[in-house]
mmCIF file of C-alpha atoms and ligand atoms in Angstrom:
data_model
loop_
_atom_site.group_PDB
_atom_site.id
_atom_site.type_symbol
_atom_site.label_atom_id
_atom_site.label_comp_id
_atom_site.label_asym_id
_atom_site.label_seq_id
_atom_site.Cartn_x
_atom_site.Cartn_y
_atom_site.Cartn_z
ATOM 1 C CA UNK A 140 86.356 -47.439 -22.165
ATOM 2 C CA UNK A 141 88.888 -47.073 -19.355
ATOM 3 C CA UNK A 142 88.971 -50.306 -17.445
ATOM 4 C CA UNK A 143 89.275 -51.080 -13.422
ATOM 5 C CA UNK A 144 89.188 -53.761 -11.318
ATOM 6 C CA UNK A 145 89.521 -54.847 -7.620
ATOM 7 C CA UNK A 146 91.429 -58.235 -7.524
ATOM 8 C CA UNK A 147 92.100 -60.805 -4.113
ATOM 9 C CA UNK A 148 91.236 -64.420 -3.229
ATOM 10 C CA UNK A 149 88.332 -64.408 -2.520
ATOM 11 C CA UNK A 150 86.703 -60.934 -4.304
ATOM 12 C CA UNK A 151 82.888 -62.272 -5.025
ATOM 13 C CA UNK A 152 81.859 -60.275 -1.660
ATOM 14 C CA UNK A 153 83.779 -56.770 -2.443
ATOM 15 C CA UNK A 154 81.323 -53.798 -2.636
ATOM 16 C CA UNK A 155 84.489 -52.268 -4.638
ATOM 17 C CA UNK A 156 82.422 -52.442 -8.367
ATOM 18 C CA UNK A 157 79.116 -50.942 -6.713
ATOM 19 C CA UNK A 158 81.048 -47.809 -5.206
ATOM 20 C CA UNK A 159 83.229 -46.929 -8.426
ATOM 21 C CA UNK A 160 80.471 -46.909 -10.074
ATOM 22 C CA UNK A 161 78.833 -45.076 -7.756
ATOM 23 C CA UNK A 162 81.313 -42.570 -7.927
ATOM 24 C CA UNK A 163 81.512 -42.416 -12.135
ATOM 25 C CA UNK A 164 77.923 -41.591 -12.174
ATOM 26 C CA UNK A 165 78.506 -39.026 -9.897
ATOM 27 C CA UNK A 166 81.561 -37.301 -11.348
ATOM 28 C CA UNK A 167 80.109 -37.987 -15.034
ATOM 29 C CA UNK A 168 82.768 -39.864 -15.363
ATOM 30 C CA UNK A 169 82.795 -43.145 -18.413
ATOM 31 C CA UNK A 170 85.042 -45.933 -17.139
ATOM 32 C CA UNK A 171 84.057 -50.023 -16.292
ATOM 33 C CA UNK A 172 85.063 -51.480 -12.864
ATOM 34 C CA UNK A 173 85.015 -55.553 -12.263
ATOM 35 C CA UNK A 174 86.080 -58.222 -10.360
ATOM 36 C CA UNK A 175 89.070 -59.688 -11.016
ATOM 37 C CA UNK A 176 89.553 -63.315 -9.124
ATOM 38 C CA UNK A 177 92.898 -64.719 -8.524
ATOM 39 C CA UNK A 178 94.337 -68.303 -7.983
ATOM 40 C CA UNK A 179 96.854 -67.849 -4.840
ATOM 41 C CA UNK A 180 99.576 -68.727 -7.048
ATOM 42 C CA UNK A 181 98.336 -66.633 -9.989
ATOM 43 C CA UNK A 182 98.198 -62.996 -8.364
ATOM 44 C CA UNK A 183 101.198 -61.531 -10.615
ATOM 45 C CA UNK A 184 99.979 -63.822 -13.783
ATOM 46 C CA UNK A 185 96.354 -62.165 -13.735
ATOM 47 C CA UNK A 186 97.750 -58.806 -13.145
ATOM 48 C CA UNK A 187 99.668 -58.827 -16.099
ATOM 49 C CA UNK A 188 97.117 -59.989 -18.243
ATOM 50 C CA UNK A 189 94.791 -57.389 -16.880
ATOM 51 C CA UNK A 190 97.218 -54.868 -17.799
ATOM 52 C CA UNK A 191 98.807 -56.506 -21.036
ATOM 53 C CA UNK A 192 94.573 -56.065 -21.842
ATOM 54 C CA UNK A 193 94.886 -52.454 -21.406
ATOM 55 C CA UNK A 194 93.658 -52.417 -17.596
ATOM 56 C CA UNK A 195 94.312 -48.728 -16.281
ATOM 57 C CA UNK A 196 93.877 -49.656 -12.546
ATOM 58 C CA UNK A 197 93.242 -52.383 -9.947
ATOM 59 C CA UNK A 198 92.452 -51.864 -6.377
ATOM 60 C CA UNK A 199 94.258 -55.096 -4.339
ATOM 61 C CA UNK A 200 92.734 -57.183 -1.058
ATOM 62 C CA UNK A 201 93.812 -59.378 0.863
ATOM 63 C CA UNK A 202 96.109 -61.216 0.485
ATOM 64 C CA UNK A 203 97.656 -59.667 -1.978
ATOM 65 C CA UNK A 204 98.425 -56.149 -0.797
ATOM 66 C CA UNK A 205 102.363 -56.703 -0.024
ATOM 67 C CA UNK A 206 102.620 -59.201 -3.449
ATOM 68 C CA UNK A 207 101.065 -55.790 -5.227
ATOM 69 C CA UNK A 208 103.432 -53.733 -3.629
ATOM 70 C CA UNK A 209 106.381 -55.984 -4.550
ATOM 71 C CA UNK A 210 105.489 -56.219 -8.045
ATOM 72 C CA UNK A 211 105.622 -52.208 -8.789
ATOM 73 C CA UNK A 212 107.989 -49.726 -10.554
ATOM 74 C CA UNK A 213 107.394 -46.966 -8.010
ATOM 75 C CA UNK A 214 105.595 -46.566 -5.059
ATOM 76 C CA UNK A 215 103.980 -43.289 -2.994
ATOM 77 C CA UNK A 216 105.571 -43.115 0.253
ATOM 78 C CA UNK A 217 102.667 -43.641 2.187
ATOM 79 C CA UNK A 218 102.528 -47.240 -0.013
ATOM 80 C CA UNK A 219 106.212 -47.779 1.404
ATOM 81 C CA UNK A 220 105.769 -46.809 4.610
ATOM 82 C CA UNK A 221 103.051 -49.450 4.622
ATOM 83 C CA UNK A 222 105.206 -52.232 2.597
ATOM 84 C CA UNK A 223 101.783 -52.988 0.702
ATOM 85 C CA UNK A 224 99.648 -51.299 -1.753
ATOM 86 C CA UNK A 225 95.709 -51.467 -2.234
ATOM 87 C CA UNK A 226 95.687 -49.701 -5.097
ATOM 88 C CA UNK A 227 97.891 -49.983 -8.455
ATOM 89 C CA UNK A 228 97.836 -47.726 -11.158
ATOM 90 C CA UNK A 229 99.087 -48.595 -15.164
ATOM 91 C CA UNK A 230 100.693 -45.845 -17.231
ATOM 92 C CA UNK A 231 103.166 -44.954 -19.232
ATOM 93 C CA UNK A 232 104.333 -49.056 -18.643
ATOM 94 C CA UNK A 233 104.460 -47.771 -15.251
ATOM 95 C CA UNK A 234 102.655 -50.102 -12.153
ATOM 96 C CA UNK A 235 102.599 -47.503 -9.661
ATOM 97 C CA UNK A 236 101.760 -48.538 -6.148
ATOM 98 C CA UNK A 237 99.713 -46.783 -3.438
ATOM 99 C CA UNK A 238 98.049 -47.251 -0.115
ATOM 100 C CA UNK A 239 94.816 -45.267 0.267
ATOM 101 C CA UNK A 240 93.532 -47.679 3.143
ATOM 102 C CA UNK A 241 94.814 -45.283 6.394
ATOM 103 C CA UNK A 242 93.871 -42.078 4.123
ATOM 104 C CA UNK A 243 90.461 -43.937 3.940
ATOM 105 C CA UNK A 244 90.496 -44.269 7.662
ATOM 106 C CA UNK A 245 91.476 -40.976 8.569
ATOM 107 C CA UNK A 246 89.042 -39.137 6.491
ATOM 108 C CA UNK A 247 86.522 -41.882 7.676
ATOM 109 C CA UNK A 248 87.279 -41.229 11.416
ATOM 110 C CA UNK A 249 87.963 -37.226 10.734
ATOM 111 C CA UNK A 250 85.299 -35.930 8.251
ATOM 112 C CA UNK A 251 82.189 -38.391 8.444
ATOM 113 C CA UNK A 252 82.178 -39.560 12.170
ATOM 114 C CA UNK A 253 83.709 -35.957 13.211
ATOM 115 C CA UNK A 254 86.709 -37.313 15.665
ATOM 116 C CA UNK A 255 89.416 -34.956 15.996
ATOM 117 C CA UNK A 256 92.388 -37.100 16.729
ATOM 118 C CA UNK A 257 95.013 -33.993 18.252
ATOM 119 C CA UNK A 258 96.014 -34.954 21.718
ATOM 120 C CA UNK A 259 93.791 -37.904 21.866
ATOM 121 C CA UNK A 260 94.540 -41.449 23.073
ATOM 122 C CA UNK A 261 94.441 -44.457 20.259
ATOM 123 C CA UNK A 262 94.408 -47.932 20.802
ATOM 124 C CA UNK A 263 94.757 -50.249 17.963
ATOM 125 C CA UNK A 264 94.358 -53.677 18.245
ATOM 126 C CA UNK A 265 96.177 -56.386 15.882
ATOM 127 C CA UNK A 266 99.648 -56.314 13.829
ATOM 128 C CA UNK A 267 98.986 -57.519 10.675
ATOM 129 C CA UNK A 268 98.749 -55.972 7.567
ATOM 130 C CA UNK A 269 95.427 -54.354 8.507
ATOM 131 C CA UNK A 270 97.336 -52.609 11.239
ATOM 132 C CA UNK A 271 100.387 -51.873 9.268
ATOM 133 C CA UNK A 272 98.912 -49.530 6.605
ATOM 134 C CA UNK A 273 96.989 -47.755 9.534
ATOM 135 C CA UNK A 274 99.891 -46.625 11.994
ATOM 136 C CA UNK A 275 101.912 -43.917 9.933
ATOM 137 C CA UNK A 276 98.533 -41.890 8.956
ATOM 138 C CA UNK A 277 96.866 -41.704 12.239
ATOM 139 C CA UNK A 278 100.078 -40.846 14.654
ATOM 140 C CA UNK A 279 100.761 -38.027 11.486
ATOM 141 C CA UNK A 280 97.051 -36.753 13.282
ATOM 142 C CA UNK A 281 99.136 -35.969 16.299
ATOM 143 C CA UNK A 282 97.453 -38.495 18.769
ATOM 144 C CA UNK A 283 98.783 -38.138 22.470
ATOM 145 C CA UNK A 284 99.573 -41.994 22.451
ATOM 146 C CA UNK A 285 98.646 -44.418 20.274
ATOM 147 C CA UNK A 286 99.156 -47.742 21.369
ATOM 148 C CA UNK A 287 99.481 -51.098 19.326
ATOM 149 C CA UNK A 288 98.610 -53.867 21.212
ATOM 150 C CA UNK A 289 98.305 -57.340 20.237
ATOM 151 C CA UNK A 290 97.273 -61.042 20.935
ATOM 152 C CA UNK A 291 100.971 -61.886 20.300
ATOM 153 C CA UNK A 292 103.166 -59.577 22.188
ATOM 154 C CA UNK A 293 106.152 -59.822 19.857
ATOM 155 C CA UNK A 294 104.407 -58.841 16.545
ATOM 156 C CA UNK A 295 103.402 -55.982 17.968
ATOM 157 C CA UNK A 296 106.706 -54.896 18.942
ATOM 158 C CA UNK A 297 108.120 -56.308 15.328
ATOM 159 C CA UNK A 298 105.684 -53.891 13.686
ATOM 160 C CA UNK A 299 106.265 -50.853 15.728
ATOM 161 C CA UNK A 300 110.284 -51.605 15.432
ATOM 162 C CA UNK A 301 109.763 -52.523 11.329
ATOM 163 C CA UNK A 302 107.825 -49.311 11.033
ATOM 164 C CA UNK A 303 110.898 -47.374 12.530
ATOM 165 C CA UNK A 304 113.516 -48.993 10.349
ATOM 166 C CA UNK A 305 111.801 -48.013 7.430
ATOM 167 C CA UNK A 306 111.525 -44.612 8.576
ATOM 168 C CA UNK A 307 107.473 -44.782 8.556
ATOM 169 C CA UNK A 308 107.549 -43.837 12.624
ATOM 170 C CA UNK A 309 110.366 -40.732 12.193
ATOM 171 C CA UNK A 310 112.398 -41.191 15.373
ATOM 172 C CA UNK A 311 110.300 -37.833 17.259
ATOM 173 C CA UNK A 312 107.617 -39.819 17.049
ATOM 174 C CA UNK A 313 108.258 -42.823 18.908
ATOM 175 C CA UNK A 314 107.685 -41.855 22.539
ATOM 176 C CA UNK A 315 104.054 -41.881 21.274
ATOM 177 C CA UNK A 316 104.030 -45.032 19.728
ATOM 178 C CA UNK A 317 103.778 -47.764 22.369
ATOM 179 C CA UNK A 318 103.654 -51.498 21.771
ATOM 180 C CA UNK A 319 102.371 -54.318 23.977
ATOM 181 C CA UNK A 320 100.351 -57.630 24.406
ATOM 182 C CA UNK A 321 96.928 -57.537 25.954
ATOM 183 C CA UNK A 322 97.430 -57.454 29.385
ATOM 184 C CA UNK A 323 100.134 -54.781 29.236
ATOM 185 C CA UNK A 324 98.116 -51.956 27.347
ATOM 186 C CA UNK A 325 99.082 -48.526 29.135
ATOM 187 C CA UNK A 326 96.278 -47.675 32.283
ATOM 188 C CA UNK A 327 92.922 -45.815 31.944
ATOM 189 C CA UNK A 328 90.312 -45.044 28.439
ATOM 190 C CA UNK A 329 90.796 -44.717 25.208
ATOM 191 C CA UNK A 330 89.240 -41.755 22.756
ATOM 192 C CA UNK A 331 89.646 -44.112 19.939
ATOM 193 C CA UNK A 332 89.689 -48.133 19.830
ATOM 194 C CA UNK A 333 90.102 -49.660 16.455
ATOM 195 C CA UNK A 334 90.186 -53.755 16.122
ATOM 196 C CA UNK A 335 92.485 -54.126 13.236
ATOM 197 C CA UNK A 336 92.314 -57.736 13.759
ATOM 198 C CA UNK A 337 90.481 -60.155 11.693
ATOM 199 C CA UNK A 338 88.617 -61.568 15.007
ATOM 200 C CA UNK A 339 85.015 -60.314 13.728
ATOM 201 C CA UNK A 340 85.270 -62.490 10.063
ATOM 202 C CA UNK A 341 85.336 -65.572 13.166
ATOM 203 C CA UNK A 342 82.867 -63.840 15.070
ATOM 204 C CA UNK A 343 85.215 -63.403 17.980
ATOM 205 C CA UNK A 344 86.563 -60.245 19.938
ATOM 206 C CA UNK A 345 89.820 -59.386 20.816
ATOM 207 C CA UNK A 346 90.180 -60.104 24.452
ATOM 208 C CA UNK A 347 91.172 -56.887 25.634
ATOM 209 C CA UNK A 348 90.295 -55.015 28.931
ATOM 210 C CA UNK A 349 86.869 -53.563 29.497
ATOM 211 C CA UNK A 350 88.756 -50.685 31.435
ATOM 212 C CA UNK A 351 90.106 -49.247 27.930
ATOM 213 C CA UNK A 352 86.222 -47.970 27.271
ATOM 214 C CA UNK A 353 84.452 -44.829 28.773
ATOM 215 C CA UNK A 354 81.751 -42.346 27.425
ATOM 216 C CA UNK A 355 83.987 -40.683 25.037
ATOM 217 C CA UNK A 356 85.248 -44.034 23.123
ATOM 218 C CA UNK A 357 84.635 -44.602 19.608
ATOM 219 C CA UNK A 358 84.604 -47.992 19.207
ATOM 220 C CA UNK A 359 85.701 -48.745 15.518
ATOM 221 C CA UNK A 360 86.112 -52.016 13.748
ATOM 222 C CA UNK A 361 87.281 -52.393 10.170
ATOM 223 C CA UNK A 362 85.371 -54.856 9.061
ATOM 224 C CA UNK A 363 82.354 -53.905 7.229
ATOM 225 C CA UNK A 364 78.496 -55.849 6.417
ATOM 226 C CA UNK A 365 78.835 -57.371 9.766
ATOM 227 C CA UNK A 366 76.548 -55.438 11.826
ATOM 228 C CA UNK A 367 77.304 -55.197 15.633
ATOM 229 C CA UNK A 368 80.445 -57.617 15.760
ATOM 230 C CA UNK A 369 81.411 -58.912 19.130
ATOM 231 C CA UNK A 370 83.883 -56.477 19.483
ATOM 232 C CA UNK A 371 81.439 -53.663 19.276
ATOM 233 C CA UNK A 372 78.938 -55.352 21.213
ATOM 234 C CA UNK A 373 81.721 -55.924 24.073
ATOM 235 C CA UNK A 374 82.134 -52.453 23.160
ATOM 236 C CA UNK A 375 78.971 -51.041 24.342
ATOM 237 C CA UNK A 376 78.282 -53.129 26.801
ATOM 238 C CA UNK A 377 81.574 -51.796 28.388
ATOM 239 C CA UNK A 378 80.652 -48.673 28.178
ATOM 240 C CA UNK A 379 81.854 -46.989 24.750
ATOM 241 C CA UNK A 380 80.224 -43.795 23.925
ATOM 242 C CA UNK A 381 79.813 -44.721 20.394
ATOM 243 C CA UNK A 382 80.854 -47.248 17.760
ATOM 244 C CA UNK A 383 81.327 -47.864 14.128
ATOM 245 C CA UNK A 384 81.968 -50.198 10.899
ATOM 246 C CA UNK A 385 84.384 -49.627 8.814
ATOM 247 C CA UNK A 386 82.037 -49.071 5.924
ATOM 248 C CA UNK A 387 83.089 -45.253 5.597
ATOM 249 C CA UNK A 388 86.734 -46.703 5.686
ATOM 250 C CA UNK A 389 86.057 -48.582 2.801
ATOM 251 C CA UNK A 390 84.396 -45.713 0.220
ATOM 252 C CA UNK A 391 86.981 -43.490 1.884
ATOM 253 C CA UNK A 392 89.894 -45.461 0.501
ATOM 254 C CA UNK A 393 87.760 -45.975 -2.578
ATOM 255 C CA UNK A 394 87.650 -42.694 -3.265
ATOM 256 C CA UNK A 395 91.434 -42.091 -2.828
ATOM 257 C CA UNK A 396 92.102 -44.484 -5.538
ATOM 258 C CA UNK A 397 89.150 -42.878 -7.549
ATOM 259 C CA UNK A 398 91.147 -39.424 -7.456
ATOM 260 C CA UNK A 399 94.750 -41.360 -8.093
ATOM 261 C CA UNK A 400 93.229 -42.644 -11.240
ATOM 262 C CA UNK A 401 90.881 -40.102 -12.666
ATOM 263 C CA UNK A 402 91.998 -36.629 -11.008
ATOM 264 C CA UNK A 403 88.786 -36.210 -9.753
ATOM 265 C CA UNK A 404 87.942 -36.708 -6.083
ATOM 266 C CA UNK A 405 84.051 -37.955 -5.536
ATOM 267 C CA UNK A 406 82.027 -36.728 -2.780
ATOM 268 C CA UNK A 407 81.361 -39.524 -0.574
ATOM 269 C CA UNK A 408 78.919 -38.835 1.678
ATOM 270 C CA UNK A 409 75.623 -39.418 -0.170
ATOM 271 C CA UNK A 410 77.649 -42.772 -1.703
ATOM 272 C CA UNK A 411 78.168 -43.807 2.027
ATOM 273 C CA UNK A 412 74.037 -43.475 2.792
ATOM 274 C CA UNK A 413 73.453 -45.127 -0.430
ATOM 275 C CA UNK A 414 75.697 -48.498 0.420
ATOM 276 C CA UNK A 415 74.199 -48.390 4.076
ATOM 277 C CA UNK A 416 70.731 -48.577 2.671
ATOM 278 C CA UNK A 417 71.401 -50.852 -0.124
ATOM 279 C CA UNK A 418 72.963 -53.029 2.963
ATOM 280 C CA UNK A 419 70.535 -53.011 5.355
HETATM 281 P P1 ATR B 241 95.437 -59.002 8.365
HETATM 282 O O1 ATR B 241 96.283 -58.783 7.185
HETATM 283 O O2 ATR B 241 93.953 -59.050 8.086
HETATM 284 O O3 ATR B 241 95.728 -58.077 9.488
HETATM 285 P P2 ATR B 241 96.985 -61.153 9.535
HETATM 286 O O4 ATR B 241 98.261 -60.573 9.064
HETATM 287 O O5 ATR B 241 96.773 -62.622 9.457
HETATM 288 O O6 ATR B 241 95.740 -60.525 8.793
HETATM 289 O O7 ATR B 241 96.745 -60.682 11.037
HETATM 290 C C1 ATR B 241 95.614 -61.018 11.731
HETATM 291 C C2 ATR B 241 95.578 -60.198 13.011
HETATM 292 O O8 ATR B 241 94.368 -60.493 13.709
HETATM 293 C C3 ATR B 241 96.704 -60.532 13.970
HETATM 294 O O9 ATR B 241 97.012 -59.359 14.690
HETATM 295 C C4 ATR B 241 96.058 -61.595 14.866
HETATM 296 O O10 ATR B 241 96.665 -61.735 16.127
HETATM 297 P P3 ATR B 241 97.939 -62.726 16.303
HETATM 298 O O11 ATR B 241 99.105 -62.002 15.715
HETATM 299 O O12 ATR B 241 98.057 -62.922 17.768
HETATM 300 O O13 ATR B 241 97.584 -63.978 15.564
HETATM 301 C C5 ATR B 241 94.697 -60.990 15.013
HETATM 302 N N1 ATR B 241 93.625 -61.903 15.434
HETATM 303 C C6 ATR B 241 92.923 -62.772 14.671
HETATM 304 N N2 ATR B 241 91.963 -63.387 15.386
HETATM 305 C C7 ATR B 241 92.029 -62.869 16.644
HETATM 306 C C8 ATR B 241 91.292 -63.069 17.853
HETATM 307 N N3 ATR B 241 90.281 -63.928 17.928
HETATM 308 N N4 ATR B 241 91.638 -62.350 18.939
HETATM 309 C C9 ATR B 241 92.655 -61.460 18.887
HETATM 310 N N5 ATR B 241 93.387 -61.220 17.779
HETATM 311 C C10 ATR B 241 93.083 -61.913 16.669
#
C-alpha cells in the first residue's frame, strides 16, 4: 500500500491523517497516511528513512517547511517563490518540493467562503513563513493593494524586498504590494484581513488598528481548532462583516497535495462539514 505521512515537531495535533483519509475513501482511492514525529535535529534523518522505507509522500509543518524545501531535487515554482515546501513528493529517486499552502488559501477564501479578491484591498498581518507562502498567490488574484504589515517594521519590508529578488513579486506588481509596521498601514478598511501571525497559538491579537474593519471585512485567521481567537473577536467587535478559521485553508492545501500525489483532486466541501462537526 502506497504510504504518506505529515511530519513537524510537534505533529500529535495535525488533523492531516483524518482528512487524507477522508479524501481516499472518497476518491476510492487505497493508500495509508501517518504521523511522522521528528527530533529538531533529525528532520532530514527521518525523511530519509521514510523514503529509504518506500514512503511516496510527506506533507511538512512547521518548522520544517524551508529545511523540506532545502533538501529537494526540484521544486514547483510556486514552492520557490515561497523558499519552503509543505508538501514533498518521492519518485523516480526524485524529492520533489511543493507549496500548496496559498493554493489552499485561495481556493479557501475564493470557492468555499465566496470572496472575489479582483480590485479588492488585502491586509496581511505577520512576515514569517506563514506569510511568505501566502503573498505570491493572492496578489496573482489581482487585489487593488495588498498590504503586509507587521509587528516588526523591517521584516516586513525584508519579505516584500526578498520576495522581489527572487522574482516571486514580478516588478509590475510592486506598486500593489505595500509594506509597513502597525501604525503605518495605508488609511481606511480592508475587504480582506488575514493574521498570518502566530499571535492566536498565545492567545493574543495582533495590535493593529480597529479602523482597518468595516461591514464588508472578512476577518480570516490561519489558525485552525481555536474557535473565536482574539483576533477575530477584536474582529467583530470592530466591526468586521464576517470572519473565519483557517480550517478550509487547511483541507484546501490538503487536497492540493492529494492531487500532486494521486492525480486525483477530492471534493472538499462535504470533507470540510465533516472536520467542523467532528470538531465541535
Ligand atoms: P511562522 O512561520 O508561523 O510565521 P515566525 O516565522 O516565527 O512563525 O513568525 C511569527 C510571526 O508572528 C511574526 O510575523 C511575528 O511578528 P514579529 O516579526 O514582530 O516577531 C508574529 N507575531 C507573533 N506573535 C505576535 C503578537 N502577539 N502580535 C503581533 N505579531 C505577532
Amino acid at each position: 500500500m502506497d504510504r504518506y505521512a505529515v511530519v513537524g515537531h510537534p505533529v500529535s495535533h495535525s488533523r492531516s491523517p483524518r482528512i487524507h483519509a477522508l479524501f481516499a475513501e472518497a476518491t476510492g482511492q487505497i493508500l495509508e497516511y501517518g504521523l511522522l514525529p521528528a527530533d529538531l535535529d533529525q528532520f532530514e534523518s527521518a525523511v530519509s528513512q521514510f523514503r529509504a522505507e518506500g514512503g511516496k509522500g510527506l506533507n511538512v509543518t512547521l518548522p520544517f517547511k524551508e529545511r523540506a524545501f532545502a533538501l529537494a531535487t526540484s521544486a514547483s515554482s510556486r514552492a520557490k517563490a515561497a523558499g519552503a515546501a509543505n508538501t514533498l513528493h518521492f519518485k523516480n529517486g526524485d524529492i520533489f518540493a511543493d507549496n500548496t499552502d496559498g493554493a489552499g488559501l485561495v481556493r479557501d477564501l475564493t470557492c468555499n467562503l465566496s470572496k472575489n479578491l479582483e480590485g479588492t484591498r488585502i491586509l496581511l498581518i505577520g512576515a514569517g513563513g506563514a506569510a511568505r507562502g501566502v503573498v505570491q498567490p493572492l496578489l496573482a488574484e489581482h487585489p487593488a493593494l495588498l498590504v503586509i504589515a507587521n509587528r516588526t517594521p523591517g521584516r516586513a519590508h525584508a519579505l516584500r524586498e526578498a520576495l522581489s529578488e527572487s522574482g516571486a513579486i514580478p516588478p509590475e506588481w510592486l506598486d500593489r504590494c505595500k509594506a509597513c509596521g502597525f501604525d503605518a498601514i495605508p488609511e481606511g478598511d480592508y475587504d480582506l484581513v488575514i493574521n498570518a501571525t502566530s499571535s492566536s497559538l498565545s492567545h493574543e491579537a495582533p495590535a493593529i488598528p480597529e479602523r482597518v474593519y468595516g461591514p464588508r471585512t472578512l476577518a480570516y485567521d490561519m489558525v485552525y481548532g481555536k474557535g473565536i481567537t482574539p483576533f477575530l473577536e477584536i474582529a467583530l467587535a470592530s466591526g468586521a462583516g464576517r470572519v473565519a478559521d483557517g480550517l478550509g485553508m487547511l483541507v484546501e492545501q490538503a487536497a492540493e497535495s492529494f492531487l500532486l500525489w494521486r492525480g486525483v483532486r477530492p471534493e472538499t466541501a462535504s470533507v470540510l462539514q465533516r472536520l467542523r462537526k467532528e470538531m465541535a
